[in-house]
PDB file of C-alpha atoms and ligand atoms in Angstrom:
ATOM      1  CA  UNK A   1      17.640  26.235 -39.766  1.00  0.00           C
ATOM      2  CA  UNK A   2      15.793  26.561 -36.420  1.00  0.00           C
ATOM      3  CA  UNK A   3      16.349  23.222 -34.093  1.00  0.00           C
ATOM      4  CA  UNK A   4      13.176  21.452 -33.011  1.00  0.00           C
ATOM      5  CA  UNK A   5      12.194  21.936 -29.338  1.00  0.00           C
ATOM      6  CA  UNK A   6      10.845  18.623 -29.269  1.00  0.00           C
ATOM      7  CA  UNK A   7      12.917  16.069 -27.102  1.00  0.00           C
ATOM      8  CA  UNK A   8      15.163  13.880 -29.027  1.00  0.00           C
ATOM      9  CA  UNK A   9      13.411  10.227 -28.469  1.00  0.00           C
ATOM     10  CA  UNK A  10      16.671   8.203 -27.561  1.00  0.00           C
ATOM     11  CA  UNK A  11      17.461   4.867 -29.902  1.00  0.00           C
ATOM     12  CA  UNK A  12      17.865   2.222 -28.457  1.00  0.00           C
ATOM     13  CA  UNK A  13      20.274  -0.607 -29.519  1.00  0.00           C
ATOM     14  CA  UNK A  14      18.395  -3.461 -30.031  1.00  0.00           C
ATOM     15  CA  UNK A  15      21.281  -6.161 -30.587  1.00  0.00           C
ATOM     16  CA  UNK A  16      22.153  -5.504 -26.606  1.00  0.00           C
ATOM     17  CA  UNK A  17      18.332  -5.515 -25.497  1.00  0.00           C
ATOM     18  CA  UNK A  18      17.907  -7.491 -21.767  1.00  0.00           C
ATOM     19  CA  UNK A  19      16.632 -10.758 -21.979  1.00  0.00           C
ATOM     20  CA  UNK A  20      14.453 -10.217 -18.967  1.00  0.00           C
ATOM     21  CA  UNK A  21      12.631  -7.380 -17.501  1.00  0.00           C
ATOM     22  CA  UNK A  22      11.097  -7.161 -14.146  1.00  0.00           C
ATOM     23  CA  UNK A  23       8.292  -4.977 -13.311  1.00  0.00           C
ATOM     24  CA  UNK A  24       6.973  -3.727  -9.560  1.00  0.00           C
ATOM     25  CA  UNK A  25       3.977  -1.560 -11.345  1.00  0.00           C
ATOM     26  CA  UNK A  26       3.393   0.390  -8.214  1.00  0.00           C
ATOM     27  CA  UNK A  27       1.201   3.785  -7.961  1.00  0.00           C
ATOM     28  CA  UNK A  28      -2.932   2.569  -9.230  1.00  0.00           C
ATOM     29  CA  UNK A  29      -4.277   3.995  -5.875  1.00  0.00           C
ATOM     30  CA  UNK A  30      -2.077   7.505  -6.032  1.00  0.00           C
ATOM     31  CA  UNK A  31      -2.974   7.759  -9.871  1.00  0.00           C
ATOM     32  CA  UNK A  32      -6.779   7.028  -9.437  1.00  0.00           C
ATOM     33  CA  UNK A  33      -6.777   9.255  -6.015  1.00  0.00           C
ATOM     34  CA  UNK A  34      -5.185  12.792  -7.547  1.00  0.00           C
ATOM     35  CA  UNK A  35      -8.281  12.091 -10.526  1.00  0.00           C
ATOM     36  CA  UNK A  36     -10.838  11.596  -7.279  1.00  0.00           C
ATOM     37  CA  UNK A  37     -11.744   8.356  -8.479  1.00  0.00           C
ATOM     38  CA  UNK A  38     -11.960   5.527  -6.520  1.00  0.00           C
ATOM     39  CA  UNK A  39      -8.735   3.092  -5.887  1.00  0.00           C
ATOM     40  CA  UNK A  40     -10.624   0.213  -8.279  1.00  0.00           C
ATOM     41  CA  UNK A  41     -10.592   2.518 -10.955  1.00  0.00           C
ATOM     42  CA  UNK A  42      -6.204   2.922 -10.868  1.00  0.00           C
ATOM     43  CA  UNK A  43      -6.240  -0.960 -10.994  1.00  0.00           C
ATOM     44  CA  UNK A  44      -8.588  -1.329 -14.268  1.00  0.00           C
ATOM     45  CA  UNK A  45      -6.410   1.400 -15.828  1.00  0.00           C
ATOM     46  CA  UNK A  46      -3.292  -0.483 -14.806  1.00  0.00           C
ATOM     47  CA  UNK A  47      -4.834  -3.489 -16.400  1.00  0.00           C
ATOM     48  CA  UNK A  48      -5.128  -1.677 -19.157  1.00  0.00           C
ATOM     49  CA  UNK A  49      -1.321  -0.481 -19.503  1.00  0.00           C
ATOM     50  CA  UNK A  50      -0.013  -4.044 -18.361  1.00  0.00           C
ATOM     51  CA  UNK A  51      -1.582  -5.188 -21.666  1.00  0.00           C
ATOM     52  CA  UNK A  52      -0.301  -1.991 -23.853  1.00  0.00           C
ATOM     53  CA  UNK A  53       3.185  -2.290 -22.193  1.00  0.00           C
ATOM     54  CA  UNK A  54       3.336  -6.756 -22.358  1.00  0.00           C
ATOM     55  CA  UNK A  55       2.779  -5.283 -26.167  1.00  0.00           C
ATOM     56  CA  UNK A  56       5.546  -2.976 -26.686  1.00  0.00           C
ATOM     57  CA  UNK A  57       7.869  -4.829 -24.919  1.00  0.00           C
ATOM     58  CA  UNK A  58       7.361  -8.106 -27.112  1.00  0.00           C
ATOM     59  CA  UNK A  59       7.221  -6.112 -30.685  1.00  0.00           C
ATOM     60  CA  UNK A  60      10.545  -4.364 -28.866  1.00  0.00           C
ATOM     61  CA  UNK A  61      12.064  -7.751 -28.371  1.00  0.00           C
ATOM     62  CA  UNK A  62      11.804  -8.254 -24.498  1.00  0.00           C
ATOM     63  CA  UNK A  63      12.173 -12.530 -24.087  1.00  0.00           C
ATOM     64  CA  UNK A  64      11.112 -12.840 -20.773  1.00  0.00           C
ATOM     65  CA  UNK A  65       9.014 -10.026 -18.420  1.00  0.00           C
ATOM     66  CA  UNK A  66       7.913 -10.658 -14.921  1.00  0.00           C
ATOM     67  CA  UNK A  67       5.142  -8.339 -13.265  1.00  0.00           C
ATOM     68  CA  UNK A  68       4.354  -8.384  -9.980  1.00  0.00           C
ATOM     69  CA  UNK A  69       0.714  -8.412 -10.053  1.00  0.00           C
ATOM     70  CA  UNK A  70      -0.386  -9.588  -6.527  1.00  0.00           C
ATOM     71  CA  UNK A  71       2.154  -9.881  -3.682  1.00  0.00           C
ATOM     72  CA  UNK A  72       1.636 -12.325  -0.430  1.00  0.00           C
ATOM     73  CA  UNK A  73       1.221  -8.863   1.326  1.00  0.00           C
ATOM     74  CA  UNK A  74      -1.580  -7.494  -0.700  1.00  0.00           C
ATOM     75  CA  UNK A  75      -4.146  -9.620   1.484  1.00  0.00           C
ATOM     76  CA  UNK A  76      -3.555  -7.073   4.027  1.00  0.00           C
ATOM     77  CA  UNK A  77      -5.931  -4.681   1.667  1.00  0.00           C
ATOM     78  CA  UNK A  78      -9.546  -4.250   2.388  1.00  0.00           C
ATOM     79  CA  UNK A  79     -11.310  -7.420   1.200  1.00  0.00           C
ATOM     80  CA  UNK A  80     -13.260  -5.252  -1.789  1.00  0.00           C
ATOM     81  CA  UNK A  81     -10.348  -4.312  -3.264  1.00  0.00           C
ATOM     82  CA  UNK A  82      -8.838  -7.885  -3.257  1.00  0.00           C
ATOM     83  CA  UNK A  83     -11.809  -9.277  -4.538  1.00  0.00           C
ATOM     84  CA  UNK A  84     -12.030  -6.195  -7.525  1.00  0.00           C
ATOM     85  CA  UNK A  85      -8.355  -7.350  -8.388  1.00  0.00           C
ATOM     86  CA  UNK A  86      -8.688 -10.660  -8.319  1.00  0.00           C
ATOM     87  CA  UNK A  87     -11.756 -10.112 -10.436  1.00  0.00           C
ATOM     88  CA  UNK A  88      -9.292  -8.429 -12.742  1.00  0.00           C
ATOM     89  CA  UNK A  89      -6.766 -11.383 -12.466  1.00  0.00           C
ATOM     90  CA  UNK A  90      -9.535 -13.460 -13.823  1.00  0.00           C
ATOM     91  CA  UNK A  91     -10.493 -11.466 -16.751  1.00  0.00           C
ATOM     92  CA  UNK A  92      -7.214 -11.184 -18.080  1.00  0.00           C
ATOM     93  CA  UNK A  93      -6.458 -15.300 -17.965  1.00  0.00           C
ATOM     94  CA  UNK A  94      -9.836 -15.639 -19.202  1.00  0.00           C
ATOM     95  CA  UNK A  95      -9.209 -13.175 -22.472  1.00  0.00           C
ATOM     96  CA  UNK A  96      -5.709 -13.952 -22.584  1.00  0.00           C
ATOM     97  CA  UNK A  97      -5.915 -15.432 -25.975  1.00  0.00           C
ATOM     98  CA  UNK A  98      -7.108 -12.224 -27.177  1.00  0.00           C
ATOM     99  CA  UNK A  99      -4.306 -10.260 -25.367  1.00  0.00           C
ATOM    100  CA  UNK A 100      -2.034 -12.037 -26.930  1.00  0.00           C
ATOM    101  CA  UNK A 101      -2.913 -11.230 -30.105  1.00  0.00           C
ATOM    102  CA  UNK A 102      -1.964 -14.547 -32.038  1.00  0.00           C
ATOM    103  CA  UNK A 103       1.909 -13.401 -31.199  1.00  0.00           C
ATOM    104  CA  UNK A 104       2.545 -16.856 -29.818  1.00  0.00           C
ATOM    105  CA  UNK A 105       3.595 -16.097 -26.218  1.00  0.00           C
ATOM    106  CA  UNK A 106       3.858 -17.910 -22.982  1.00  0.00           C
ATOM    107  CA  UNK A 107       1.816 -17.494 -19.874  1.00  0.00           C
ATOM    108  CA  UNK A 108       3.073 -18.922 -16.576  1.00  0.00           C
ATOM    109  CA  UNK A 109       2.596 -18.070 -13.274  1.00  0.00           C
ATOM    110  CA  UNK A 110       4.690 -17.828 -10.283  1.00  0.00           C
ATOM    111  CA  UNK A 111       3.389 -17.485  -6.661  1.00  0.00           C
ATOM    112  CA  UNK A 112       1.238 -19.847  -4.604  1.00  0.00           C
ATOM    113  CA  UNK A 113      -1.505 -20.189  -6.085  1.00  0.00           C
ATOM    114  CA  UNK A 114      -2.891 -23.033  -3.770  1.00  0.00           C
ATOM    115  CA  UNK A 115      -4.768 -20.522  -2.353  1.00  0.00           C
ATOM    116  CA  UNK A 116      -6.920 -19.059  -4.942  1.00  0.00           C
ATOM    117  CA  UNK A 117     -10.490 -20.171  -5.728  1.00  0.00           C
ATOM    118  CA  UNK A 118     -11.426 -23.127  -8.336  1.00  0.00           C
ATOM    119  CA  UNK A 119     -12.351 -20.779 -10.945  1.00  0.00           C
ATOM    120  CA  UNK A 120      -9.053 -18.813 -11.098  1.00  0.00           C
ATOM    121  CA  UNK A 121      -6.866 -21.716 -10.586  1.00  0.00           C
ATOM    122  CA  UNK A 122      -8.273 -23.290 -13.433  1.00  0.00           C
ATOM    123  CA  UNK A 123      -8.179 -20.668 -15.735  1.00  0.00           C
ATOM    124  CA  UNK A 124      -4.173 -20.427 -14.647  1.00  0.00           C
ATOM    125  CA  UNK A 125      -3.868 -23.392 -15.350  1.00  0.00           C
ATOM    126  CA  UNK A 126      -6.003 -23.633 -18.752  1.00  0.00           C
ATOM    127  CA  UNK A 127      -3.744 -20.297 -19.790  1.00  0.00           C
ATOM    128  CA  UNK A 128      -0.603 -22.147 -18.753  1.00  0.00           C
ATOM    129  CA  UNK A 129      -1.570 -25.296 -20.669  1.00  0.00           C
ATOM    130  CA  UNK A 130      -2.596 -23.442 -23.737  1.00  0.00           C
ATOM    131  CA  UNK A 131       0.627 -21.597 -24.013  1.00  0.00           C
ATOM    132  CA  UNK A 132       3.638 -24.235 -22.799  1.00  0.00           C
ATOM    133  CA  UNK A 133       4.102 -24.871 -26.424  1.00  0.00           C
ATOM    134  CA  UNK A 134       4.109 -21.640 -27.825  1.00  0.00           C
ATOM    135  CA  UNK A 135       8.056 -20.141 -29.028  1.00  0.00           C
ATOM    136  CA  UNK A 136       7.285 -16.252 -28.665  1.00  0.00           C
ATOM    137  CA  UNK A 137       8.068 -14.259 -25.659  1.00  0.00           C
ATOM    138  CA  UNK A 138       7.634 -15.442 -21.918  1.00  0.00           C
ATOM    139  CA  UNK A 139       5.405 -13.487 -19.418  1.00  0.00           C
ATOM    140  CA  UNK A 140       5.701 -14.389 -15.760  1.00  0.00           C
ATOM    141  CA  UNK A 141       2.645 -13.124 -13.821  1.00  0.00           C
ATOM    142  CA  UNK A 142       3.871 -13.328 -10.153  1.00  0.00           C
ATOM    143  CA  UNK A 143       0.463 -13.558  -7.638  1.00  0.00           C
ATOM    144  CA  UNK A 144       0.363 -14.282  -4.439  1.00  0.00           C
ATOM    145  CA  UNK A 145       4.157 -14.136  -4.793  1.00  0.00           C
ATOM    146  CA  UNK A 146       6.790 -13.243  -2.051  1.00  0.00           C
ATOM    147  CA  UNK A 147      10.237 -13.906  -2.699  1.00  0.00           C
ATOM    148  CA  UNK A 148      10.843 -14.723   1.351  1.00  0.00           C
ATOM    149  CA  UNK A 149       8.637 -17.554   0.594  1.00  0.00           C
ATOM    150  CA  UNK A 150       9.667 -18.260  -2.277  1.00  0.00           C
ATOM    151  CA  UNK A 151      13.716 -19.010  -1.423  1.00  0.00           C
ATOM    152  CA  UNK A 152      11.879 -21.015   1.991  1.00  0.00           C
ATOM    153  CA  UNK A 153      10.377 -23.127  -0.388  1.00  0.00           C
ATOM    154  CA  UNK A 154      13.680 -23.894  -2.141  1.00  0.00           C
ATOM    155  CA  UNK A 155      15.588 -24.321   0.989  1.00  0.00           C
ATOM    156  CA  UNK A 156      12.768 -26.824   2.475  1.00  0.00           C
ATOM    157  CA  UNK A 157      13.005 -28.571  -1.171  1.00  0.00           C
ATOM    158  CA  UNK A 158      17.152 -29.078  -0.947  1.00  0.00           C
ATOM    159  CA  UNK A 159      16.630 -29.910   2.763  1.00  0.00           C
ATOM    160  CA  UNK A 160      14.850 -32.605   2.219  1.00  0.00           C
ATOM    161  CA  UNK A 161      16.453 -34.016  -0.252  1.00  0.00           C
ATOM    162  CA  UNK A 162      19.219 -33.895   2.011  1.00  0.00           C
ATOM    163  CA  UNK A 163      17.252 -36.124   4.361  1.00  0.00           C
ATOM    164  CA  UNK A 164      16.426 -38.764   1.900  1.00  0.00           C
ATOM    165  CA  UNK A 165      19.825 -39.198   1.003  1.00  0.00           C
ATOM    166  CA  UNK A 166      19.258 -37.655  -2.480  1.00  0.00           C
ATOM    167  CA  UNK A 167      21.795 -35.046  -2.005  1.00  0.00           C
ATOM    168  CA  UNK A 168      25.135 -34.109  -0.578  1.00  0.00           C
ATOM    169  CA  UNK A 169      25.287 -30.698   1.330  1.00  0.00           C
ATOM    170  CA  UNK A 170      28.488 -29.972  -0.628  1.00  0.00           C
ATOM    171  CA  UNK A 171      26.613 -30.405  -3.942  1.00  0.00           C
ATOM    172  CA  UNK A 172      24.545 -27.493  -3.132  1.00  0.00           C
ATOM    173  CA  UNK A 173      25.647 -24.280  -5.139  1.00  0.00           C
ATOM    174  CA  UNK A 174      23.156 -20.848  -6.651  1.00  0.00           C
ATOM    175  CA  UNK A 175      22.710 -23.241  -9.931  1.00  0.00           C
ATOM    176  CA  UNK A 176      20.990 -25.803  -7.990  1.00  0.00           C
ATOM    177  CA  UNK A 177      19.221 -23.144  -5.588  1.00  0.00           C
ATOM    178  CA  UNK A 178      17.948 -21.754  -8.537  1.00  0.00           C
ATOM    179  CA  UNK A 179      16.522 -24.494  -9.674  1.00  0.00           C
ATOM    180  CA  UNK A 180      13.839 -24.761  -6.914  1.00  0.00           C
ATOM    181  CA  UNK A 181      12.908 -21.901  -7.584  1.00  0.00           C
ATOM    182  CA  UNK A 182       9.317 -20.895  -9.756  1.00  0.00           C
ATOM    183  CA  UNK A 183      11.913 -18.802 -12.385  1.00  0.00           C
ATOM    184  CA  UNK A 184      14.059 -22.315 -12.897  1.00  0.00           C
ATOM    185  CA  UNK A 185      14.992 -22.446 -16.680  1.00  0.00           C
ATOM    186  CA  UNK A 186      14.448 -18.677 -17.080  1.00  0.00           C
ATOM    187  CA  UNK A 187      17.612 -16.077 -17.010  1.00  0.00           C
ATOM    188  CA  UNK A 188      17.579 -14.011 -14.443  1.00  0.00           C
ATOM    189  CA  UNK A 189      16.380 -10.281 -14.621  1.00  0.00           C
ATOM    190  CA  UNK A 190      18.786  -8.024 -15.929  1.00  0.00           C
ATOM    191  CA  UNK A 191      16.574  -5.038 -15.508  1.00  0.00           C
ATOM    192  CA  UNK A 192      13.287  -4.366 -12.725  1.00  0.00           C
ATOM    193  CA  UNK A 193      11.362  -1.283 -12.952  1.00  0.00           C
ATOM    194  CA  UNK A 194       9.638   0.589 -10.293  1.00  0.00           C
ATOM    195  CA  UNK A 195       7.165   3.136 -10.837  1.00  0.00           C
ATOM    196  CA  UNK A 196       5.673   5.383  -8.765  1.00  0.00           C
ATOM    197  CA  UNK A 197       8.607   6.950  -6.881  1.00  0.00           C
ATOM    198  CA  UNK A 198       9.129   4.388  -4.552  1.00  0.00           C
ATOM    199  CA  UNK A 199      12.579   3.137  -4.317  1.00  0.00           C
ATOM    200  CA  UNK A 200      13.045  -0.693  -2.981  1.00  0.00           C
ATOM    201  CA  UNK A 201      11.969  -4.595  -4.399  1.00  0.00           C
ATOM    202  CA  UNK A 202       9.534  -5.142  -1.972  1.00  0.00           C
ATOM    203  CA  UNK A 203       9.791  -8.665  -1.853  1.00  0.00           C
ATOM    204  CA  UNK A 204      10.117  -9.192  -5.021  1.00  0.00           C
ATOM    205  CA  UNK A 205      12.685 -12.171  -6.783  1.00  0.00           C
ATOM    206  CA  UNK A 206      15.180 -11.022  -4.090  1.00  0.00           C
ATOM    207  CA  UNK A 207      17.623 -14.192  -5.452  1.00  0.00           C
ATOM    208  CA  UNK A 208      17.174 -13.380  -8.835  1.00  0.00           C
ATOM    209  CA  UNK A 209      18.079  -9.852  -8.786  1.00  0.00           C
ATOM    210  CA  UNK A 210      21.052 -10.017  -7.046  1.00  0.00           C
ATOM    211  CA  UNK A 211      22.751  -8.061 -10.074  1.00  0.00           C
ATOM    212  CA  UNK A 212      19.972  -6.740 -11.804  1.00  0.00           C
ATOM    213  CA  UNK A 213      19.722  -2.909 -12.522  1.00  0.00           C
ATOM    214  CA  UNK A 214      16.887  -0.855 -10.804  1.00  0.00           C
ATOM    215  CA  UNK A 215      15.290   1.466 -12.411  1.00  0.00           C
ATOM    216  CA  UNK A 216      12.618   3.940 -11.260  1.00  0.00           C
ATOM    217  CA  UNK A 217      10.549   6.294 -12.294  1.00  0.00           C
ATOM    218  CA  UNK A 218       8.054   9.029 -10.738  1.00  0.00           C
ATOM    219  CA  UNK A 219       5.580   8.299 -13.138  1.00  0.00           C
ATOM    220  CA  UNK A 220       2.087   5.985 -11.444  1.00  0.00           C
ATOM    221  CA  UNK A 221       1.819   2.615 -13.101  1.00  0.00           C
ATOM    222  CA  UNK A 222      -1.646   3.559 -15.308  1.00  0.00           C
ATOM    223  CA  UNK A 223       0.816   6.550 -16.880  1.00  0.00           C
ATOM    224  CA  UNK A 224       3.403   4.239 -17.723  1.00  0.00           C
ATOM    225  CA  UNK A 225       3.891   3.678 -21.967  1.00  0.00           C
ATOM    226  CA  UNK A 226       6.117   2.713 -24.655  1.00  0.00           C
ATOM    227  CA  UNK A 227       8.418   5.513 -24.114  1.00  0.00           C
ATOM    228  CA  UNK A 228       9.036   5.090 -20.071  1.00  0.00           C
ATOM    229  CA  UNK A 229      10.175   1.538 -21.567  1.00  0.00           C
ATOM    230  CA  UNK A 230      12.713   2.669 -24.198  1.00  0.00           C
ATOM    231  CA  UNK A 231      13.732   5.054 -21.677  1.00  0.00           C
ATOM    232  CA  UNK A 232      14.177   2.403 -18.828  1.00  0.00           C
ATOM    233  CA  UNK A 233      16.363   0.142 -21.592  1.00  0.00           C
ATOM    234  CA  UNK A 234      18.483   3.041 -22.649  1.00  0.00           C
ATOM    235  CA  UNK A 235      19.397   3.740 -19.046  1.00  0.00           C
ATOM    236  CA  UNK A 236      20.268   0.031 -18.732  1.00  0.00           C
ATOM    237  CA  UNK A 237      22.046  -0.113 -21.903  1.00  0.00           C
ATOM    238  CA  UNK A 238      24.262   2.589 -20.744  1.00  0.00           C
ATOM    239  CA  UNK A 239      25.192   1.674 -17.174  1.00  0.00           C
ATOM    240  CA  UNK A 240      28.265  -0.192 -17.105  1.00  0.00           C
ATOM    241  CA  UNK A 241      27.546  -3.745 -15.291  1.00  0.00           C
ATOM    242  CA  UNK A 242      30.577  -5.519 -13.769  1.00  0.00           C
ATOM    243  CA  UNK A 243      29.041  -7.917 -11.829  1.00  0.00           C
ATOM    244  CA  UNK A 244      31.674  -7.763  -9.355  1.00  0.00           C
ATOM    245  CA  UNK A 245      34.522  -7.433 -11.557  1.00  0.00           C
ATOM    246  CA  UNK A 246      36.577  -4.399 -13.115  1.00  0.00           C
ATOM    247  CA  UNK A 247      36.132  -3.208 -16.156  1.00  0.00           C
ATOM    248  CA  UNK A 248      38.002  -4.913 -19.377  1.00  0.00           C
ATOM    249  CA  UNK A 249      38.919  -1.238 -20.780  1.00  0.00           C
TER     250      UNK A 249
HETATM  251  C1  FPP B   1       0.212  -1.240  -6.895  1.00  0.00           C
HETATM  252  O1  FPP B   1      -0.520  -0.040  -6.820  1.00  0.00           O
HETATM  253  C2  FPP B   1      -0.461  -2.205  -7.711  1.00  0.00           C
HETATM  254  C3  FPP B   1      -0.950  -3.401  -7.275  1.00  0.00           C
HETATM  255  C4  FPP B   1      -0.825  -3.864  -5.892  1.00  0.00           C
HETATM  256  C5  FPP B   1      -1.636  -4.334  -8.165  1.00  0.00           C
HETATM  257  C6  FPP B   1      -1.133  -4.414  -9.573  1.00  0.00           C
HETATM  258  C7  FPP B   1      -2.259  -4.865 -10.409  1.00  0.00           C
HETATM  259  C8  FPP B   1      -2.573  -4.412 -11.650  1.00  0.00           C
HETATM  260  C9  FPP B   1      -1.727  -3.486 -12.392  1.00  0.00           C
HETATM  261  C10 FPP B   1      -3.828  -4.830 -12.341  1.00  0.00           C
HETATM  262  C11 FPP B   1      -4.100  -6.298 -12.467  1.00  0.00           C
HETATM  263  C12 FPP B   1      -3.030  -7.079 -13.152  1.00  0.00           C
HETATM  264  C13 FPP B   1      -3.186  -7.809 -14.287  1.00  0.00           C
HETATM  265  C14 FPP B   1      -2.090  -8.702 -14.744  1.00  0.00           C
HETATM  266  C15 FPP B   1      -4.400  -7.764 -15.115  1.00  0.00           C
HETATM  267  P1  FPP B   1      -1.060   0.418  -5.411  1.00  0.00           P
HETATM  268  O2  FPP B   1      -2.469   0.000  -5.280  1.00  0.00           O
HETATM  269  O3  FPP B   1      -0.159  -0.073  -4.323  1.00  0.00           O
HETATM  270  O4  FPP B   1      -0.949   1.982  -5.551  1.00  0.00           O
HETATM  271  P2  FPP B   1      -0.687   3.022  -4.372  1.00  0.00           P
HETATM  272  O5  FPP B   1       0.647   2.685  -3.767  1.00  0.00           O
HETATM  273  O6  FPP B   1      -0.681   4.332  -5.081  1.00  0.00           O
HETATM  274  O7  FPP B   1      -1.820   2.882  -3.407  1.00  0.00           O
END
């Protein structure tokens, strides 16, 4: 019997699947720029695998799944290709009923989004409203997030409480710093991907990863599929995580 050249796809063990999944989807420029297309055109594609991949990962079993979509340093980018992502931003909260695909998720987003025009903070919020009720999986869509400012915002929060007497300095402990957080009542990420080669968070849920696993890949975000994903789990479901401790064996 000859042996198939084809690559053995690797099962994955889906009673030990992480709960949450973090992803910096890094690369739309590079991917668009080696096809000589313009940089808008690797952010529409990368729309277009944030939908296939929010897919896979909820028929895989993924609970929650935060992407970082907009960071508070993406500003810095010339003011057409803000505008052509926020454009995209908009698109996807307005058709996000129809990206969802009746599978009953949840749509919340972290960041600031005081700053955003009328039209896209009330589509957030008609998204958000829409979905608080649902029981299927959770998608955080961080924009105009940065973790810096996000742990600021909790340490301003606990302050003041502090002031008004609300609060005893010993009381505060990572439960209750959590808490201010925009992830409060979510777990943690035990996993964050980052494609495109690069190697670092990037201001991204610095607290809440203290012991996630990273996990990169070479691969541009619009190239990223179902596959990358089991991959990315596998890895993860083979790494030994002792959160500080030895192992039990
Ligand atoms: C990084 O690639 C990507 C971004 C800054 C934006 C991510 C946005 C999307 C994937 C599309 C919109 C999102 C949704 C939820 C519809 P880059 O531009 O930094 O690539 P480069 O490093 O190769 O230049």
């Amino acid at each position: 019997m000859f042996f198939s050249k084809k690559k053995q796809t690797k099962e994955i063990d889906y009673n030990n699947l992480p709960k949450h999944i973090g992803i910096i989807m890094d690369g739309n420029g590079r991917w668009a720029k080696r096809r000589g297309l313009p940089r808008s055109m690797g952010h529409q594609a990368g729309s277009e695998t944030v939908r296939t991949v929010i897919r896979e990962a909820n028929k895989i079993g993924i609970k929650y799944i935060t992407i970082y979509a907009f960071s508070t340093e993406n500003w810095k980018r010339p003011k057409e290709e803000v505008d052509y992502l926020m454009s995209l931003l908009l698109d996807y909260f307005k058709n996000a009923e129809k990206y969802l695909a009746g599978e009953n998720g949840i749509i919340r987003v972290i960041g600031d989004r005081s700053v955003f025009n009328d039209d896209i903070k009330s589509e957030i919020e008609r998204v958000e409203r829409m979905t608080a009720d649902n029981t299927g999986n959770i998608l955080n869509i961080a924009i105009n997030y940065g973790s810096q400012e996000e742990i600021l915002m909790g340490v301003k929060k606990i302050a003041q409480k502090v002031k008004d007497n609300e609060l005893n300095v010993e009381d505060i402990d990572a439960k209750l710093f959590s808490s201010m957080l925009y992830t409060k009542d979510q777990p943690d990420p035990d996993l964050i991907i980052r494609t495109s080669g690069e190697q670092r968070l990037s201001n991204f849920l610095l607290w809440q990863s203290a012991y996630s696993e990273l996990w990169f890949t070479p691969k541009n975000w619009p190239d990223f599929n179902r596959g990358d994903l089991e991959q990315a789990i596998y890895d993860f479901q083979n790494r030994k995580r002792r959160f500080g401790g030895v192992d039990s064996e």
